[in-house]
Amino acid sequence: MSGPRRSSAASGNADAAVTRIYLIRHAPHAHQRTRIVGRAAGMRLPEASLRIAERLAERLAGEGIAAVYCSPLDRARETAAPLAARLGLAAEICAEANEVDYGEWTDRTVEELRAHPLWERYNRCRSLTRIPGGETMVEVQARMVGLLERLRSAHPDQAVALVGHGDPIRSAVCFHLGIPLDLMQRIEVAPASIGILELADWGARLLRLNELVR
């Protein structure tokens, strides 16, 4: 795979500029699935995950990626760094790619939150539930979709990598596939996984989701 092509069987528009975006979730951290670390400071990747980031870079090195973008959090930056270095690029930090702002739930364990009535509602109705002191998923989706549009405008007929977080990536995929946010947890975006989304004037096309590199 060497990058996007100027073609779209779905649209019939062979001249449309296509931007291919590699949606990469950061490599796993020490509290994956047990604690809502959110935007808490100091969450670095363990040695095993740094090695996974190196393998991600190896997997993507031949994809014709012209630019690397990432969330400002350490775990995303550390995942993006080997790819950027291999390509001779600097990873550009994008605030819009940040993790969900979990507000008062930041650094709480999942077990603690299960006793909170709003936690159950949040997981049933992501579209309407605001995290105490944090974001709604609608707000997360809006910033992610806006970022992808910005990347599309900046990189017509190019491929770019965006390293971020599970739920923000899911929200963007939901938008472009027309899936309600309340069903977003049906989409698996595992740590250190790769998705490929193509964007053009004719719309969007998901080429791949949750490719695992180990």
mmCIF file of C-alpha atoms in Angstrom:
data_model
loop_
_atom_site.group_PDB
_atom_site.id
_atom_site.type_symbol
_atom_site.label_atom_id
_atom_site.label_comp_id
_atom_site.label_asym_id
_atom_site.label_seq_id
_atom_site.Cartn_x
_atom_site.Cartn_y
_atom_site.Cartn_z
ATOM 1 C CA MET A 1 0.000 0.000 0.000
ATOM 2 C CA SER A 2 1.738 3.133 -1.172
ATOM 3 C CA GLY A 3 -0.741 5.891 -0.424
ATOM 4 C CA PRO A 4 -4.075 7.211 -1.650
ATOM 5 C CA ARG A 5 -5.044 7.241 -5.295
ATOM 6 C CA ARG A 6 -7.220 9.676 -7.216
ATOM 7 C CA SER A 7 -10.159 7.369 -7.641
ATOM 8 C CA SER A 8 -13.458 6.469 -6.069
ATOM 9 C CA ALA A 9 -15.577 3.648 -7.373
ATOM 10 C CA ALA A 10 -18.269 4.661 -4.892
ATOM 11 C CA SER A 11 -18.556 8.221 -6.195
ATOM 12 C CA GLY A 12 -17.574 7.840 -9.811
ATOM 13 C CA ASN A 13 -15.319 10.874 -9.424
ATOM 14 C CA ALA A 14 -11.856 9.849 -10.616
ATOM 15 C CA ASP A 15 -10.449 13.344 -10.043
ATOM 16 C CA ALA A 16 -11.315 13.703 -6.347
ATOM 17 C CA ALA A 17 -8.338 14.308 -4.066
ATOM 18 C CA VAL A 18 -8.239 11.556 -1.456
ATOM 19 C CA THR A 19 -6.557 11.841 1.942
ATOM 20 C CA ARG A 20 -5.725 8.579 3.666
ATOM 21 C CA ILE A 21 -5.585 8.851 7.460
ATOM 22 C CA TYR A 22 -4.002 6.102 9.538
ATOM 23 C CA LEU A 23 -5.872 6.180 12.859
ATOM 24 C CA ILE A 24 -3.535 4.684 15.461
ATOM 25 C CA ARG A 25 -4.405 4.134 19.094
ATOM 26 C CA HIS A 26 -1.482 4.514 21.486
ATOM 27 C CA ALA A 27 0.286 1.406 22.780
ATOM 28 C CA PRO A 28 -1.027 -0.032 26.087
ATOM 29 C CA HIS A 29 -0.223 1.601 29.410
ATOM 30 C CA ALA A 30 -0.003 -0.039 32.832
ATOM 31 C CA HIS A 31 -3.640 0.631 33.849
ATOM 32 C CA GLN A 32 -5.382 -0.376 30.631
ATOM 33 C CA ARG A 33 -8.983 -1.515 31.332
ATOM 34 C CA THR A 34 -8.694 -1.051 35.116
ATOM 35 C CA ARG A 35 -8.398 2.719 35.656
ATOM 36 C CA ILE A 36 -9.731 5.787 33.848
ATOM 37 C CA VAL A 37 -6.415 7.587 33.483
ATOM 38 C CA GLY A 38 -7.829 10.164 31.079
ATOM 39 C CA ARG A 39 -5.542 13.174 30.896
ATOM 40 C CA ALA A 40 -3.717 12.427 34.157
ATOM 41 C CA ALA A 41 -0.049 13.448 34.028
ATOM 42 C CA GLY A 42 2.844 11.001 34.130
ATOM 43 C CA MET A 43 1.226 8.079 32.317
ATOM 44 C CA ARG A 44 4.236 6.823 30.365
ATOM 45 C CA LEU A 45 4.478 3.640 28.342
ATOM 46 C CA PRO A 46 6.159 0.578 29.852
ATOM 47 C CA GLU A 47 9.133 -0.955 28.070
ATOM 48 C CA ALA A 48 7.045 -3.646 26.377
ATOM 49 C CA SER A 49 4.760 -0.983 24.869
ATOM 50 C CA LEU A 50 7.716 1.028 23.603
ATOM 51 C CA ARG A 51 8.753 -2.086 21.703
ATOM 52 C CA ILE A 52 5.241 -2.325 20.261
ATOM 53 C CA ALA A 53 5.573 1.302 19.105
ATOM 54 C CA GLU A 54 8.761 0.322 17.278
ATOM 55 C CA ARG A 55 6.896 -2.502 15.528
ATOM 56 C CA LEU A 56 4.129 -0.102 14.560
ATOM 57 C CA ALA A 57 6.765 2.121 12.969
ATOM 58 C CA GLU A 58 8.167 -0.842 11.074
ATOM 59 C CA ARG A 59 4.693 -1.834 9.846
ATOM 60 C CA LEU A 60 3.868 1.684 8.612
ATOM 61 C CA ALA A 61 7.267 2.720 7.267
ATOM 62 C CA GLY A 62 6.412 1.796 3.672
ATOM 63 C CA GLU A 63 2.926 3.334 3.537
ATOM 64 C CA GLY A 64 3.973 6.660 2.027
ATOM 65 C CA ILE A 65 3.003 8.647 5.104
ATOM 66 C CA ALA A 66 3.751 12.342 4.596
ATOM 67 C CA ALA A 67 3.082 13.655 8.105
ATOM 68 C CA VAL A 68 2.643 12.356 11.659
ATOM 69 C CA TYR A 69 0.214 13.933 14.138
ATOM 70 C CA CYS A 70 -0.533 12.933 17.715
ATOM 71 C CA SER A 71 -2.360 13.733 20.923
ATOM 72 C CA PRO A 72 -0.436 15.846 23.462
ATOM 73 C CA LEU A 73 -0.422 13.040 26.067
ATOM 74 C CA ASP A 74 2.823 11.174 26.749
ATOM 75 C CA ARG A 75 1.496 7.756 25.778
ATOM 76 C CA ALA A 76 0.455 9.002 22.342
ATOM 77 C CA ARG A 77 3.663 10.954 21.792
ATOM 78 C CA GLU A 78 5.777 7.943 22.765
ATOM 79 C CA THR A 79 3.803 5.763 20.353
ATOM 80 C CA ALA A 80 4.211 8.282 17.521
ATOM 81 C CA ALA A 81 7.922 8.964 18.090
ATOM 82 C CA PRO A 82 9.424 5.829 16.459
ATOM 83 C CA LEU A 83 7.296 6.267 13.320
ATOM 84 C CA ALA A 84 8.162 9.942 13.007
ATOM 85 C CA ALA A 85 11.856 9.186 13.513
ATOM 86 C CA ARG A 86 11.826 6.402 10.919
ATOM 87 C CA LEU A 87 10.210 8.737 8.380
ATOM 88 C CA GLY A 88 12.501 11.672 9.198
ATOM 89 C CA LEU A 89 9.566 13.764 10.422
ATOM 90 C CA ALA A 90 8.604 15.619 13.578
ATOM 91 C CA ALA A 91 5.316 14.515 15.138
ATOM 92 C CA GLU A 92 2.951 17.499 15.308
ATOM 93 C CA ILE A 93 0.887 17.812 18.490
ATOM 94 C CA CYS A 94 -2.861 18.275 17.997
ATOM 95 C CA ALA A 95 -4.954 19.303 20.988
ATOM 96 C CA GLU A 96 -8.078 18.076 19.173
ATOM 97 C CA ALA A 97 -6.734 14.499 19.286
ATOM 98 C CA ASN A 98 -6.514 14.529 23.093
ATOM 99 C CA GLU A 99 -8.133 11.862 25.244
ATOM 100 C CA VAL A 100 -11.671 12.401 26.518
ATOM 101 C CA ASP A 101 -11.715 14.901 29.386
ATOM 102 C CA TYR A 102 -12.949 12.628 32.169
ATOM 103 C CA GLY A 103 -13.230 15.460 34.671
ATOM 104 C CA GLU A 104 -14.011 14.114 38.154
ATOM 105 C CA TRP A 105 -13.623 10.531 36.944
ATOM 106 C CA THR A 106 -9.961 10.992 36.048
ATOM 107 C CA ASP A 107 -7.691 8.440 37.745
ATOM 108 C CA ARG A 108 -10.644 6.538 39.250
ATOM 109 C CA THR A 109 -10.822 2.766 38.933
ATOM 110 C CA VAL A 110 -13.546 1.146 36.888
ATOM 111 C CA GLU A 111 -14.658 -0.715 40.006
ATOM 112 C CA GLU A 112 -15.166 2.590 41.847
ATOM 113 C CA LEU A 113 -17.190 4.041 38.997
ATOM 114 C CA ARG A 114 -19.497 1.055 38.698
ATOM 115 C CA ALA A 115 -21.197 2.218 41.904
ATOM 116 C CA HIS A 116 -21.873 5.650 40.377
ATOM 117 C CA PRO A 117 -25.342 5.908 38.731
ATOM 118 C CA LEU A 118 -24.068 8.361 36.137
ATOM 119 C CA TRP A 119 -21.413 5.862 35.010
ATOM 120 C CA GLU A 120 -24.133 3.403 33.965
ATOM 121 C CA ARG A 121 -26.023 6.149 32.156
ATOM 122 C CA TYR A 122 -22.820 7.293 30.431
ATOM 123 C CA ASN A 123 -22.247 3.815 29.052
ATOM 124 C CA ARG A 124 -25.875 3.478 27.900
ATOM 125 C CA CYS A 125 -26.282 6.979 26.478
ATOM 126 C CA ARG A 126 -22.963 8.474 25.458
ATOM 127 C CA SER A 127 -24.590 11.101 23.248
ATOM 128 C CA LEU A 128 -26.462 12.870 26.062
ATOM 129 C CA THR A 129 -24.411 12.281 29.215
ATOM 130 C CA ARG A 130 -21.836 14.786 30.383
ATOM 131 C CA ILE A 131 -19.000 13.459 32.520
ATOM 132 C CA PRO A 132 -18.954 15.447 35.794
ATOM 133 C CA GLY A 133 -16.537 18.287 35.166
ATOM 134 C CA GLY A 134 -15.664 16.845 31.750
ATOM 135 C CA GLU A 135 -16.854 16.449 28.167
ATOM 136 C CA THR A 136 -19.758 14.908 26.320
ATOM 137 C CA MET A 137 -18.969 12.474 23.526
ATOM 138 C CA VAL A 138 -20.688 14.856 21.120
ATOM 139 C CA GLU A 139 -18.011 17.437 21.971
ATOM 140 C CA VAL A 140 -15.265 14.836 21.555
ATOM 141 C CA GLN A 141 -16.668 13.806 18.197
ATOM 142 C CA ALA A 142 -16.924 17.412 17.001
ATOM 143 C CA ARG A 143 -13.273 18.163 17.732
ATOM 144 C CA MET A 144 -12.076 14.913 16.162
ATOM 145 C CA VAL A 145 -14.116 15.351 12.996
ATOM 146 C CA GLY A 146 -12.923 18.947 12.741
ATOM 147 C CA LEU A 147 -9.329 17.760 13.047
ATOM 148 C CA LEU A 148 -9.752 15.155 10.321
ATOM 149 C CA GLU A 149 -11.218 17.789 8.021
ATOM 150 C CA ARG A 150 -8.246 20.033 8.749
ATOM 151 C CA LEU A 151 -5.861 17.201 7.879
ATOM 152 C CA ARG A 152 -7.790 16.496 4.688
ATOM 153 C CA SER A 153 -7.448 20.122 3.620
ATOM 154 C CA ALA A 154 -3.738 20.190 4.452
ATOM 155 C CA HIS A 155 -2.891 16.864 2.779
ATOM 156 C CA PRO A 156 -4.839 16.295 -0.442
ATOM 157 C CA ASP A 157 -3.757 13.065 -2.137
ATOM 158 C CA GLN A 158 -1.426 12.216 0.737
ATOM 159 C CA ALA A 159 -1.353 9.754 3.619
ATOM 160 C CA VAL A 160 -0.948 10.925 7.209
ATOM 161 C CA ALA A 161 -0.759 9.167 10.583
ATOM 162 C CA LEU A 162 -2.759 10.309 13.604
ATOM 163 C CA VAL A 163 -1.906 8.730 16.963
ATOM 164 C CA GLY A 164 -4.590 9.168 19.574
ATOM 165 C CA HIS A 165 -7.004 7.448 21.927
ATOM 166 C CA GLY A 166 -9.687 4.795 21.743
ATOM 167 C CA ASP A 167 -12.945 6.679 22.291
ATOM 168 C CA PRO A 168 -12.016 9.748 20.218
ATOM 169 C CA ILE A 169 -11.081 7.430 17.334
ATOM 170 C CA ARG A 170 -14.339 5.486 17.759
ATOM 171 C CA SER A 171 -16.319 8.732 17.720
ATOM 172 C CA ALA A 172 -14.767 9.786 14.403
ATOM 173 C CA VAL A 173 -15.417 6.378 12.865
ATOM 174 C CA CYS A 174 -19.040 6.569 14.048
ATOM 175 C CA PHE A 175 -19.485 9.957 12.407
ATOM 176 C CA HIS A 176 -18.123 8.872 9.042
ATOM 177 C CA LEU A 177 -20.058 5.580 9.011
ATOM 178 C CA GLY A 178 -23.316 7.111 10.238
ATOM 179 C CA ILE A 179 -23.339 5.074 13.472
ATOM 180 C CA PRO A 180 -25.007 6.614 16.568
ATOM 181 C CA LEU A 181 -22.595 7.505 19.358
ATOM 182 C CA ASP A 182 -24.662 5.422 21.777
ATOM 183 C CA LEU A 183 -23.467 2.326 19.881
ATOM 184 C CA MET A 184 -19.801 3.300 19.754
ATOM 185 C CA GLN A 185 -18.663 0.627 22.215
ATOM 186 C CA ARG A 186 -19.597 -2.001 19.629
ATOM 187 C CA ILE A 187 -16.526 -0.841 17.684
ATOM 188 C CA GLU A 188 -13.245 -2.341 18.845
ATOM 189 C CA VAL A 189 -10.213 -0.022 18.738
ATOM 190 C CA ALA A 190 -7.559 -1.887 20.699
ATOM 191 C CA PRO A 191 -4.333 -0.349 22.003
ATOM 192 C CA ALA A 192 -1.648 -0.190 19.295
ATOM 193 C CA SER A 193 -4.215 -0.881 16.577
ATOM 194 C CA ILE A 194 -4.362 0.695 13.126
ATOM 195 C CA GLY A 195 -7.408 1.887 11.215
ATOM 196 C CA ILE A 196 -7.422 3.443 7.748
ATOM 197 C CA LEU A 197 -9.962 6.082 6.768
ATOM 198 C CA GLU A 198 -10.070 7.793 3.382
ATOM 199 C CA LEU A 199 -11.647 11.240 3.100
ATOM 200 C CA ALA A 200 -12.537 13.162 -0.048
ATOM 201 C CA ASP A 201 -15.165 15.582 -1.336
ATOM 202 C CA TRP A 202 -17.421 12.602 -2.075
ATOM 203 C CA GLY A 203 -17.353 11.493 1.563
ATOM 204 C CA ALA A 204 -15.520 8.849 3.568
ATOM 205 C CA ARG A 205 -14.528 5.224 3.212
ATOM 206 C CA LEU A 206 -13.225 2.974 5.989
ATOM 207 C CA LEU A 207 -10.600 0.623 4.564
ATOM 208 C CA ARG A 208 -9.423 -1.034 7.758
ATOM 209 C CA LEU A 209 -10.107 -1.086 11.489
ATOM 210 C CA ASN A 210 -8.376 -2.609 14.496
ATOM 211 C CA GLU A 211 -5.377 -4.106 12.698
ATOM 212 C CA LEU A 212 -3.119 -5.333 15.496
ATOM 213 C CA VAL A 213 0.652 -5.168 15.442
ATOM 214 C CA ARG A 214 2.407 -7.206 18.091
#
